[in-house]
Amino acid sequence: MKTLGEFIVEHQHDFPHATGELSSLLSAIRLAAKVCHREINKAGLVDITGAAGDVNIQGEAQQKLDVYANNKFKAALEARGEVCGIASEEEDNFVIFESDLSRDGKYVVLMDPLDGSSNIDVNVSVGTIFSIYKRISERGQPAQLEDFLQPGHKQVAAGYVVYGSSTMLVFTTGNGVNGFTYDPSLGVFCLSHQKIKTPADGQIYSINEGNYHKFPQSVKQYLKYCQEPDDATNRPYTARYIGSLVSDFHRNLLKGGIYLYPSTASNPEGKLRLLYECNPLAFLAEQAGGIASDGRGRIMDIEPTSLHQRTPYFIGSSNMVKRVEALVAELDQA
Ligand SMILES: O=P(O)(O)OC[C@H]1O[C@](O)(COP(=O)(O)O)[C@@H](O)[C@@H]1O
Ligand SMILES: [Mg+2]
Ligand SMILES: [Mg+2]
């Protein structure tokens, strides 16, 4: 089986700016993923579960693993020099890497170091999400806010790690989506899912129905459609909601399906963060033939205005997302 390292070297020519820097950056992510895999798999045995004691800028209690993963990915990315700065769910502001080597770095990385924090202590799969851009500011200068506030279609690479029954790293550089499964006995990621394509139609819907009464009419209507019996269209669909975006997305990517996190009366912008949750998975979905939308348009066309901004989110099989968009256009006030 081909390892991730071999794949990266072999596909270096796929990278638009093929100087080896993006390959080296991806290797840094691979290293941090291994370190986090080891710690997450010991959750419960070592003192890595529970709250860290601080609250992040989103007002969420940081879990120890949020902080651990944030530090490991940050350290791995800073150590190599290709990256001049990062933005993270667990950092109030973007972080400038100060060394001369890093100041000259070509890329910035945005990340959700630990996705699915509410599932850490209950042994349910969690993940890491990353998004990579070429900087806009001049090399040699400190990274700037503008380097991070780029629309999703400018991403040069994106991916996630899912720490589940096995640990997988799934990513794209704009040449399709490939998945690598970690073999702890060898310490390597092996190519296990080549050129992933997501079916245009699926039979799985993923949403926190506990918020039903706060949903817009379009989403209520769509849930009604999913639950209506109709043999011709394989309905009712199956409800599956893990509560870790990465894990719900991963399942739907492979099997077909739709993940929905709409706006609600109390959260008109929804819950999920555009820059380090929605854009990277949108790049993957589109590369696999799916769609990612805020209900009214392409997620990756949104012009970001702030690091931690949120957006309503509908992602997955193209025909399923298109149906939601049609209902939004028909039923929801603009
Ligand atoms: O508990 P809710 O409201 O359904 O939200 C669950 C969603 O929130 C998240 O946990 C947010 O991500 P973080 O855990 O990284 O903050 C997603 O992974 C998940 O899909
Ligand atoms: Mg998250
Ligand atoms: Mg998180």
Coordinates of C-alpha atoms and ligand atoms in Angstrom, one line a residue:
M1 CA 0.0 0.0 0.0
K2 CA 1.2 3.5 -0.8
T3 CA 2.1 5.7 2.1
L4 CA 1.1 9.3 2.5
G5 CA 4.7 10.3 2.2
E6 CA 5.1 8.5 -1.1
F7 CA 1.9 9.9 -2.4
I8 CA 2.9 13.5 -1.5
V9 CA 6.2 13.1 -3.3
E10 CA 4.6 11.4 -6.3
H11 CA 1.9 14.1 -6.6
Q12 CA 4.2 17.1 -6.0
H13 CA 3.6 18.2 -9.6
D14 CA -0.1 18.5 -8.8
F15 CA 0.7 21.4 -6.5
P16 CA 0.4 24.7 -8.4
H17 CA 3.5 26.2 -6.7
A18 CA 5.5 23.0 -6.7
T19 CA 8.6 23.9 -4.7
G20 CA 8.2 21.2 -2.1
E21 CA 7.0 23.7 0.5
L22 CA 3.4 22.5 0.5
S23 CA 4.6 18.9 0.6
S24 CA 6.6 19.7 3.7
L25 CA 3.7 21.5 5.3
L26 CA 1.4 18.5 4.7
S27 CA 4.1 16.3 6.4
A28 CA 4.0 18.6 9.4
I29 CA 0.2 18.0 9.6
R30 CA 0.8 14.3 9.3
L31 CA 3.2 14.4 12.3
A32 CA 0.8 16.4 14.5
A33 CA -2.0 14.0 13.5
K34 CA 0.0 11.0 14.7
V35 CA 0.8 12.7 18.1
C36 CA -2.9 13.6 18.6
H37 CA -3.9 10.1 17.5
R38 CA -1.7 8.6 20.3
E39 CA -3.2 10.9 22.9
I40 CA -6.8 10.6 21.8
N41 CA -6.6 6.9 21.9
K42 CA -5.5 7.0 25.5
A43 CA -8.4 9.4 26.5
G44 CA -9.6 8.1 29.8
L45 CA -6.3 6.5 30.8
V46 CA -4.3 9.8 30.9
D47 CA -5.4 13.1 32.3
I48 CA -6.5 14.5 28.9
T49 CA -10.2 14.5 29.3
G50 CA -12.4 17.3 30.8
A51 CA -12.2 21.0 30.7
A52 CA -8.9 22.9 30.5
G53 CA -10.4 25.7 32.7
D54 CA -10.4 28.5 30.1
V55 CA -13.0 29.8 27.7
N56 CA -12.2 30.5 24.0
I57 CA -13.3 33.6 22.1
Q58 CA -16.5 31.8 21.1
G59 CA -17.5 31.6 24.8
E60 CA -17.0 27.8 24.8
A61 CA -15.2 26.0 27.7
Q62 CA -12.0 24.8 26.2
Q63 CA -11.4 21.0 26.7
K64 CA -7.9 19.8 27.6
L65 CA -7.7 18.1 24.2
D66 CA -8.7 21.3 22.4
V67 CA -5.7 23.0 23.9
Y68 CA -3.4 19.9 23.5
A69 CA -4.3 19.5 19.8
N70 CA -3.9 23.3 19.2
N71 CA -0.4 23.3 20.7
K72 CA 0.7 20.2 18.8
F73 CA -0.5 21.4 15.4
K74 CA 0.8 24.9 16.1
A75 CA 4.3 23.6 17.1
A76 CA 4.5 21.2 14.1
L77 CA 3.6 24.0 11.6
E78 CA 5.9 26.6 13.2
A79 CA 8.9 24.2 13.2
R80 CA 9.3 23.9 9.4
G81 CA 9.3 27.4 8.0
E82 CA 6.7 27.2 5.2
V83 CA 4.0 28.7 7.4
C84 CA 4.1 32.4 8.4
G85 CA 1.1 32.2 10.7
I86 CA -2.0 30.3 11.8
A87 CA -5.5 31.0 12.9
S88 CA -7.4 28.6 15.1
E89 CA -10.7 28.1 16.9
E90 CA -8.7 28.1 20.1
E91 CA -6.8 31.3 19.5
D92 CA -8.6 34.7 19.9
N93 CA -6.5 36.3 17.1
F94 CA -4.3 35.0 14.3
V95 CA -0.8 33.9 15.5
I96 CA 2.3 35.3 13.7
F97 CA 5.3 32.9 13.6
E98 CA 8.2 35.2 14.5
S99 CA 11.3 33.3 13.4
D100 CA 13.0 34.7 10.3
L101 CA 12.5 31.3 8.6
S102 CA 8.7 31.5 9.3
R103 CA 8.4 35.2 8.3
D104 CA 9.5 34.1 4.9
G105 CA 6.9 31.3 4.9
K106 CA 4.6 31.2 1.8
Y107 CA 1.5 29.8 3.5
V108 CA -1.0 30.4 6.3
V109 CA -3.0 27.7 7.9
L110 CA -6.5 28.0 9.5
M111 CA -7.6 25.1 11.8
D112 CA -10.1 23.6 14.1
P113 CA -7.6 21.6 16.1
L114 CA -10.2 19.4 17.8
D115 CA -13.7 19.1 16.2
G116 CA -16.5 17.5 18.1
S117 CA -15.3 18.6 21.6
S118 CA -18.5 17.5 23.2
N119 CA -17.7 13.9 22.3
I120 CA -14.2 13.7 23.7
D121 CA -15.1 12.4 27.1
V122 CA -17.6 9.8 25.8
N123 CA -15.4 7.9 23.4
V124 CA -17.1 9.1 20.2
S125 CA -15.0 10.0 17.2
V126 CA -13.6 13.5 16.9
G127 CA -11.4 15.3 14.4
T128 CA -9.1 18.0 13.2
I129 CA -9.9 20.3 10.3
F130 CA -7.3 22.4 8.3
S131 CA -7.4 24.9 5.5
I132 CA -4.3 26.2 3.7
Y133 CA -3.8 29.4 1.7
K134 CA -1.0 31.2 0.0
R135 CA -0.3 34.4 1.8
I136 CA -1.2 37.7 0.2
S137 CA 1.2 39.9 2.3
E138 CA 4.8 40.2 1.3
R139 CA 7.2 37.3 2.3
G140 CA 9.6 38.4 5.0
Q141 CA 6.9 40.5 6.6
P142 CA 4.7 39.4 9.5
A143 CA 1.5 37.7 8.5
Q144 CA -1.4 40.0 8.2
L145 CA -5.2 39.6 8.8
E146 CA -5.8 39.8 5.0
D147 CA -3.8 36.5 4.6
F148 CA -6.5 34.7 6.6
L149 CA -9.7 36.5 5.4
Q150 CA -9.6 34.9 1.9
P151 CA -12.6 33.3 0.2
G152 CA -12.7 29.5 0.3
H153 CA -12.1 29.2 -3.5
K154 CA -8.6 30.5 -2.9
Q155 CA -7.6 27.5 -0.8
V156 CA -4.6 25.6 -2.1
A157 CA -5.3 22.6 0.1
A158 CA -7.7 21.5 2.8
G159 CA -8.4 18.4 4.8
Y160 CA -9.3 16.7 8.1
V161 CA -8.2 14.0 10.4
V162 CA -10.9 11.8 11.9
Y163 CA -9.9 10.0 15.1
G164 CA -12.4 7.1 15.1
S165 CA -12.4 3.3 15.0
S166 CA -9.3 4.0 12.9
T167 CA -7.6 7.3 12.3
M168 CA -7.8 8.7 8.8
L169 CA -6.3 11.8 7.1
V170 CA -8.4 13.0 4.1
F171 CA -7.3 15.9 2.0
T172 CA -7.4 17.7 -1.4
T173 CA -5.0 20.0 -3.2
G174 CA -7.6 20.6 -5.9
N175 CA -6.9 17.3 -7.7
G176 CA -9.5 15.1 -6.2
V177 CA -9.9 13.8 -2.6
N178 CA -7.8 11.0 -1.2
G179 CA -8.0 9.2 2.2
F180 CA -5.2 7.7 4.2
T181 CA -5.7 5.3 7.1
Y182 CA -3.1 5.3 9.9
D183 CA -1.4 2.0 10.7
P184 CA -0.1 2.4 14.3
S185 CA 2.0 -0.7 14.0
L186 CA 4.0 0.8 11.2
G187 CA 3.5 4.5 12.2
V188 CA 2.4 5.4 8.7
F189 CA -0.7 6.7 6.9
C190 CA -1.5 4.3 4.0
L191 CA -3.6 5.3 0.9
S192 CA -6.9 3.5 1.6
H193 CA -9.5 5.7 -0.2
Q194 CA -8.4 6.9 -3.7
K195 CA -10.2 9.6 -5.6
I196 CA -13.3 9.7 -3.3
K197 CA -16.6 10.6 -5.1
T198 CA -19.7 11.3 -3.1
P199 CA -23.0 10.1 -4.6
A200 CA -25.3 12.8 -6.0
D201 CA -28.2 11.4 -4.0
G202 CA -27.9 9.8 -0.5
Q203 CA -30.3 8.5 2.1
I204 CA -28.8 10.0 5.2
Y205 CA -29.5 13.3 6.8
S206 CA -27.5 14.7 9.8
I207 CA -29.0 17.5 11.9
N208 CA -29.5 18.3 15.6
E209 CA -33.3 17.9 15.6
G210 CA -33.4 19.1 19.1
N211 CA -33.4 22.5 17.6
Y212 CA -36.4 21.8 15.4
H213 CA -38.7 24.5 16.7
K214 CA -36.0 27.1 16.0
F215 CA -35.4 26.1 12.4
P216 CA -36.5 28.2 9.4
Q217 CA -39.5 26.9 7.4
S218 CA -37.3 25.6 4.6
V219 CA -35.5 23.2 7.0
K220 CA -38.7 22.1 8.6
Q221 CA -40.1 21.4 5.2
Y222 CA -36.9 19.5 4.1
L223 CA -37.0 17.3 7.3
K224 CA -40.7 16.5 6.5
Y225 CA -39.5 15.5 3.0
C226 CA -36.8 13.3 4.4
Q227 CA -39.2 11.5 6.7
E228 CA -42.1 11.0 4.2
P229 CA -42.4 7.4 3.0
D230 CA -41.8 7.1 -0.8
D231 CA -40.3 3.9 -2.2
A232 CA -39.5 5.5 -5.6
T233 CA -37.0 7.9 -3.8
N234 CA -35.9 5.5 -1.0
R235 CA -37.6 7.6 1.6
P236 CA -37.9 7.9 4.5
Y237 CA -34.1 8.7 4.7
T238 CA -32.1 7.6 7.8
A239 CA -31.2 10.1 10.5
R240 CA -27.6 9.9 11.6
Y241 CA -26.1 12.6 13.9
I242 CA -22.8 12.0 15.7
G243 CA -22.4 15.6 16.9
S244 CA -18.8 15.8 15.5
L245 CA -18.9 17.7 12.2
V246 CA -15.9 15.8 10.8
S247 CA -17.4 12.4 11.5
D248 CA -20.8 13.2 10.2
F249 CA -19.2 14.8 7.1
H250 CA -16.9 11.8 6.6
R251 CA -19.7 9.2 6.7
N252 CA -21.8 11.3 4.3
L253 CA -18.8 11.9 1.9
L254 CA -18.4 8.1 1.5
K255 CA -22.0 7.0 1.6
G256 CA -23.9 10.0 0.3
G257 CA -26.0 12.2 2.5
I258 CA -26.5 15.8 3.8
Y259 CA -25.3 17.5 6.9
L260 CA -27.3 20.6 8.0
Y261 CA -26.5 23.2 10.6
P262 CA -29.0 26.0 9.8
S263 CA -29.5 29.4 11.3
T264 CA -31.9 29.4 14.2
A265 CA -33.9 32.2 15.8
S266 CA -31.2 32.5 18.5
N267 CA -28.3 32.0 16.1
P268 CA -29.1 33.7 12.9
E269 CA -25.6 33.0 11.6
G270 CA -25.8 29.3 12.6
K271 CA -23.1 27.7 14.7
L272 CA -20.3 26.6 12.5
R273 CA -17.2 28.7 11.7
L274 CA -16.7 29.7 8.0
L275 CA -12.9 29.8 7.9
Y276 CA -11.8 26.6 9.7
E277 CA -14.8 24.3 9.6
C278 CA -17.0 25.2 6.6
N279 CA -14.5 26.3 3.9
P280 CA -12.1 23.4 4.2
L281 CA -14.9 20.7 4.1
A282 CA -16.6 22.7 1.3
F283 CA -13.4 22.3 -0.8
L284 CA -13.4 18.6 -0.2
A285 CA -17.1 18.2 -0.9
E286 CA -16.8 20.0 -4.2
Q287 CA -13.7 18.0 -5.2
A288 CA -15.7 14.8 -4.5
G289 CA -18.7 16.1 -6.6
G290 CA -20.8 17.4 -3.7
I291 CA -22.0 20.9 -2.8
A292 CA -21.6 23.2 0.2
S293 CA -24.0 26.0 0.6
D294 CA -25.3 28.6 3.2
G295 CA -28.7 28.0 1.7
R296 CA -28.5 30.8 -0.7
G297 CA -25.1 30.3 -2.4
R298 CA -21.7 28.7 -2.5
I299 CA -19.9 28.7 0.8
M300 CA -16.5 29.1 -0.9
D301 CA -17.7 32.4 -2.5
I302 CA -18.4 34.1 0.8
E303 CA -16.0 37.0 1.4
P304 CA -14.9 36.6 5.0
T305 CA -15.0 39.6 7.3
S306 CA -13.8 38.2 10.6
L307 CA -11.7 35.2 11.8
H308 CA -14.4 33.4 13.8
Q309 CA -17.5 34.3 11.7
R310 CA -20.2 31.7 11.5
T311 CA -22.5 30.7 8.7
P312 CA -25.6 28.5 8.1
Y313 CA -24.3 25.3 6.6
F314 CA -25.7 22.6 4.2
I315 CA -23.1 20.2 2.8
G316 CA -23.1 16.8 1.0
S317 CA -24.7 15.1 -1.9
S318 CA -25.4 17.6 -4.7
N319 CA -29.1 16.8 -5.3
M320 CA -29.9 16.9 -1.6
V321 CA -28.3 20.3 -1.0
K322 CA -29.9 21.7 -4.2
R323 CA -33.3 20.7 -2.8
V324 CA -32.7 22.6 0.4
E325 CA -31.5 25.7 -1.6
A326 CA -34.8 25.5 -3.6
L327 CA -36.8 25.4 -0.3
V328 CA -34.9 28.3 1.1
A329 CA -35.5 30.4 -2.0
E330 CA -39.2 29.5 -1.9
L331 CA -40.0 29.7 1.8
D332 CA -37.4 31.8 3.7
Q333 CA -37.5 35.6 3.8
A334 CA -34.2 37.0 2.2
Ligands
LIG1 O1 -24.3 20.2 19.8 P1 -24.7 20.8 18.5 O2 -25.4 22.1 18.6 O3 -25.5 19.9 17.7 O4 -23.4 21.1 17.7 C1 -22.6 20.0 17.2 C2 -21.6 20.6 16.2 O5 -20.7 21.5 16.9 C3 -19.4 21.1 16.8 O6 -19.0 20.3 17.9 C4 -18.6 22.4 16.7 O7 -17.2 22.1 16.6 P2 -16.2 22.2 17.9 O8 -16.4 20.9 18.7 O9 -14.9 22.2 17.2 O10 -16.5 23.4 18.6 C5 -19.4 20.3 15.5 O11 -18.4 19.3 15.4 C6 -20.7 19.6 15.6 O12 -21.2 19.2 14.4
MG2 MG -15.5 22.2 15.1
MG3 MG -13.0 22.6 17.8

